[in-house]
mmCIF file of C-alpha atoms in Angstrom:
data_model
loop_
_atom_site.group_PDB
_atom_site.id
_atom_site.type_symbol
_atom_site.label_atom_id
_atom_site.label_comp_id
_atom_site.label_asym_id
_atom_site.label_seq_id
_atom_site.Cartn_x
_atom_site.Cartn_y
_atom_site.Cartn_z
ATOM 1 C CA MET A 1022 -25.046 -33.631 -12.291
ATOM 2 C CA LYS A 1023 -21.937 -35.543 -12.934
ATOM 3 C CA LYS A 1024 -20.240 -32.574 -13.849
ATOM 4 C CA HIS A 1025 -21.434 -30.481 -11.005
ATOM 5 C CA ILE A 1026 -20.596 -32.949 -8.415
ATOM 6 C CA ILE A 1027 -16.617 -33.480 -10.256
ATOM 7 C CA LYS A 1028 -16.414 -29.246 -9.875
ATOM 8 C CA SER A 1029 -17.516 -29.064 -5.750
ATOM 9 C CA LEU A 1030 -15.018 -31.868 -5.447
ATOM 10 C CA ILE A 1031 -12.194 -29.903 -6.884
ATOM 11 C CA ILE A 1032 -12.671 -27.399 -5.543
ATOM 12 C CA ALA A 1033 -13.125 -28.416 -2.321
ATOM 13 C CA LEU A 1034 -9.580 -30.207 -2.906
ATOM 14 C CA ILE A 1035 -8.571 -26.820 -3.915
ATOM 15 C CA LEU A 1036 -9.499 -25.005 -0.362
ATOM 16 C CA MET A 1037 -8.187 -28.166 1.711
ATOM 17 C CA ILE A 1038 -4.671 -27.792 0.395
ATOM 18 C CA SER A 1039 -4.511 -24.191 0.315
ATOM 19 C CA PHE A 1040 -5.734 -24.411 4.153
ATOM 20 C CA ALA A 1041 -3.578 -26.963 4.881
ATOM 21 C CA ASN A 1042 -0.919 -25.080 3.194
ATOM 22 C CA PHE A 1043 -1.544 -22.024 5.152
ATOM 23 C CA SER A 1044 -1.608 -23.870 8.727
ATOM 24 C CA LEU A 1045 1.919 -25.570 7.116
ATOM 25 C CA ALA A 1046 3.288 -22.185 7.384
ATOM 26 C CA VAL A 1047 2.524 -20.496 10.305
ATOM 27 C CA ASP A 1048 5.631 -19.991 12.517
ATOM 28 C CA PHE A 1049 4.124 -19.851 16.183
ATOM 29 C CA ASP A 1050 7.861 -18.003 17.650
ATOM 30 C CA LYS A 1051 7.529 -14.947 15.090
ATOM 31 C CA ALA A 1052 3.775 -14.630 15.717
ATOM 32 C CA ASP A 1053 5.172 -15.150 19.862
ATOM 33 C CA LYS A 1054 7.662 -12.423 19.523
ATOM 34 C CA PHE A 1055 5.162 -9.921 17.442
ATOM 35 C CA ILE A 1056 3.055 -10.267 20.378
ATOM 36 C CA GLN A 1057 6.106 -9.992 23.397
ATOM 37 C CA LYS A 1058 6.816 -7.022 20.823
ATOM 38 C CA GLY A 1059 3.735 -4.755 21.095
ATOM 39 C CA SER A 1060 3.754 -5.557 24.983
ATOM 40 C CA GLU A 1061 7.020 -4.406 25.070
ATOM 41 C CA LYS A 1062 6.201 -0.811 22.899
ATOM 42 C CA ALA A 1063 2.468 -0.518 24.844
ATOM 43 C CA ALA A 1064 4.516 -0.472 27.820
ATOM 44 C CA ALA A 1065 6.693 2.418 26.901
ATOM 45 C CA ASP A 1066 3.786 4.355 25.516
ATOM 46 C CA ASN A 1067 5.457 5.805 23.279
ATOM 47 C CA ILE A 1068 4.445 4.304 19.331
ATOM 48 C CA SER A 1069 4.941 6.539 16.158
ATOM 49 C CA VAL A 1070 2.944 6.982 13.405
ATOM 50 C CA SER A 1071 6.340 5.827 11.767
ATOM 51 C CA GLU A 1072 6.506 2.959 13.617
ATOM 52 C CA ILE A 1073 3.082 2.020 12.855
ATOM 53 C CA GLY A 1074 3.181 2.518 8.962
ATOM 54 C CA GLU A 1075 6.088 0.318 9.156
ATOM 55 C CA GLU A 1076 4.233 -2.462 10.677
ATOM 56 C CA PHE A 1077 1.748 -2.192 8.199
ATOM 57 C CA SER A 1078 3.590 -2.216 4.832
ATOM 58 C CA ALA A 1079 3.937 -5.534 3.953
ATOM 59 C CA ILE A 1080 0.280 -6.501 4.435
ATOM 60 C CA GLY A 1081 -0.910 -3.449 2.798
ATOM 61 C CA LYS A 1082 1.863 -4.117 0.235
ATOM 62 C CA SER A 1083 0.693 -6.998 -0.343
ATOM 63 C CA LEU A 1084 -2.874 -6.384 -0.672
ATOM 64 C CA ARG A 1085 -2.079 -4.479 -4.282
ATOM 65 C CA LEU A 1086 -0.535 -7.042 -5.384
ATOM 66 C CA ILE A 1087 -3.808 -9.096 -4.974
ATOM 67 C CA GLY A 1088 -5.563 -6.261 -5.328
ATOM 68 C CA ALA A 1089 -3.800 -5.542 -8.817
ATOM 69 C CA GLY A 1090 -3.806 -8.787 -10.105
ATOM 70 C CA ILE A 1091 -7.489 -8.638 -9.858
ATOM 71 C CA VAL A 1092 -8.002 -5.471 -11.750
ATOM 72 C CA ILE A 1093 -6.058 -6.871 -14.415
ATOM 73 C CA ILE A 1094 -7.387 -10.044 -14.480
ATOM 74 C CA ALA A 1095 -11.068 -8.809 -15.192
ATOM 75 C CA THR A 1096 -10.079 -5.644 -17.248
ATOM 76 C CA ALA A 1097 -8.555 -8.669 -19.211
ATOM 77 C CA TYR A 1098 -11.969 -11.096 -19.138
ATOM 78 C CA MET A 1099 -13.963 -8.109 -20.034
ATOM 79 C CA GLY A 1100 -11.936 -6.941 -23.238
ATOM 80 C CA ILE A 1101 -12.597 -10.687 -24.454
ATOM 81 C CA LEU A 1102 -16.742 -10.417 -23.301
ATOM 82 C CA TYR A 1103 -16.752 -6.653 -24.971
ATOM 83 C CA MET A 1104 -14.717 -8.318 -28.534
ATOM 84 C CA ILE A 1105 -17.291 -10.933 -28.718
ATOM 85 C CA SER A 1106 -20.106 -9.358 -27.638
ATOM 86 C CA PRO A 1107 -23.174 -8.247 -29.385
ATOM 87 C CA PRO A 1108 -23.478 -4.293 -29.279
ATOM 88 C CA GLU A 1109 -26.150 -4.542 -26.379
ATOM 89 C CA ARG A 1110 -23.621 -6.193 -23.994
ATOM 90 C CA GLN A 1111 -21.431 -3.765 -24.873
ATOM 91 C CA ALA A 1112 -23.500 -1.165 -23.940
ATOM 92 C CA LYS A 1113 -23.650 -2.764 -20.309
ATOM 93 C CA LEU A 1114 -20.272 -3.774 -20.280
ATOM 94 C CA LYS A 1115 -19.003 -0.489 -20.235
ATOM 95 C CA GLN A 1116 -21.395 0.603 -18.089
ATOM 96 C CA GLN A 1117 -19.668 -1.953 -16.009
ATOM 97 C CA LEU A 1118 -16.216 -0.528 -16.406
ATOM 98 C CA ILE A 1119 -17.149 2.096 -14.483
ATOM 99 C CA GLY A 1120 -16.719 0.022 -11.460
ATOM 100 C CA LEU A 1121 -13.768 -1.170 -12.521
ATOM 101 C CA VAL A 1122 -12.098 2.047 -13.023
ATOM 102 C CA VAL A 1123 -13.053 3.465 -9.445
ATOM 103 C CA SER A 1124 -11.470 1.004 -8.055
ATOM 104 C CA ALA A 1125 -8.344 0.026 -9.444
ATOM 105 C CA VAL A 1126 -8.194 3.826 -8.971
ATOM 106 C CA VAL A 1127 -8.800 3.260 -4.787
ATOM 107 C CA ILE A 1128 -6.109 0.644 -5.551
ATOM 108 C CA PHE A 1129 -3.500 2.186 -7.254
ATOM 109 C CA GLY A 1130 -4.680 5.419 -5.203
ATOM 110 C CA GLY A 1131 -4.333 4.227 -1.907
ATOM 111 C CA TYR A 1132 -0.726 3.951 -1.546
ATOM 112 C CA TYR A 1133 -0.754 7.618 -1.679
ATOM 113 C CA ILE A 1134 -3.317 8.368 0.583
ATOM 114 C CA TRP A 1135 -2.046 6.331 3.564
ATOM 115 C CA LYS A 1136 1.662 8.392 3.109
ATOM 116 C CA ILE A 1137 -0.503 11.062 2.956
ATOM 117 C CA VAL A 1138 -2.234 10.111 6.133
ATOM 118 C CA THR A 1139 0.789 8.928 8.577
ATOM 119 C CA THR A 1140 3.178 12.069 7.365
ATOM 120 C CA ALA A 1141 0.082 13.953 8.080
ATOM 121 C CA LEU A 1142 -0.319 12.537 11.378
ATOM 122 C CA ASP A 1143 3.469 12.469 12.095
ATOM 123 C CA THR A 1144 3.596 15.764 11.588
ATOM 124 C CA MET A 1145 0.959 16.514 14.185
ATOM 125 C CA THR A 1146 2.744 14.680 16.669
ATOM 126 C CA ALA A 1147 6.087 15.713 16.150
#
């Protein structure tokens, strides 16, 4: 029981520290500039698909980096489990590996899907 309380307190402390760091990192001037830029673009009413792609590229890169890290960690974890598991558990891990491969294809293929869609939409509007 005592171990669960200590683990819960450590997790709560980590969450509080991470939220505190996030709130300190927020730059309200940049947010106001972003809103102003969006208002100016909406007023001009001529936003191209390439401009939208540029705005979202940083978010996409960050998500792809996080996803790649998770896939690498999950692959290493499943590999270690596979090596130390009995044959029954190894069979279950092989089935779970299919989901891991599909998620890796989606994460790494998402960039190319995005490029194909933006290119197609850009040529349609031009």
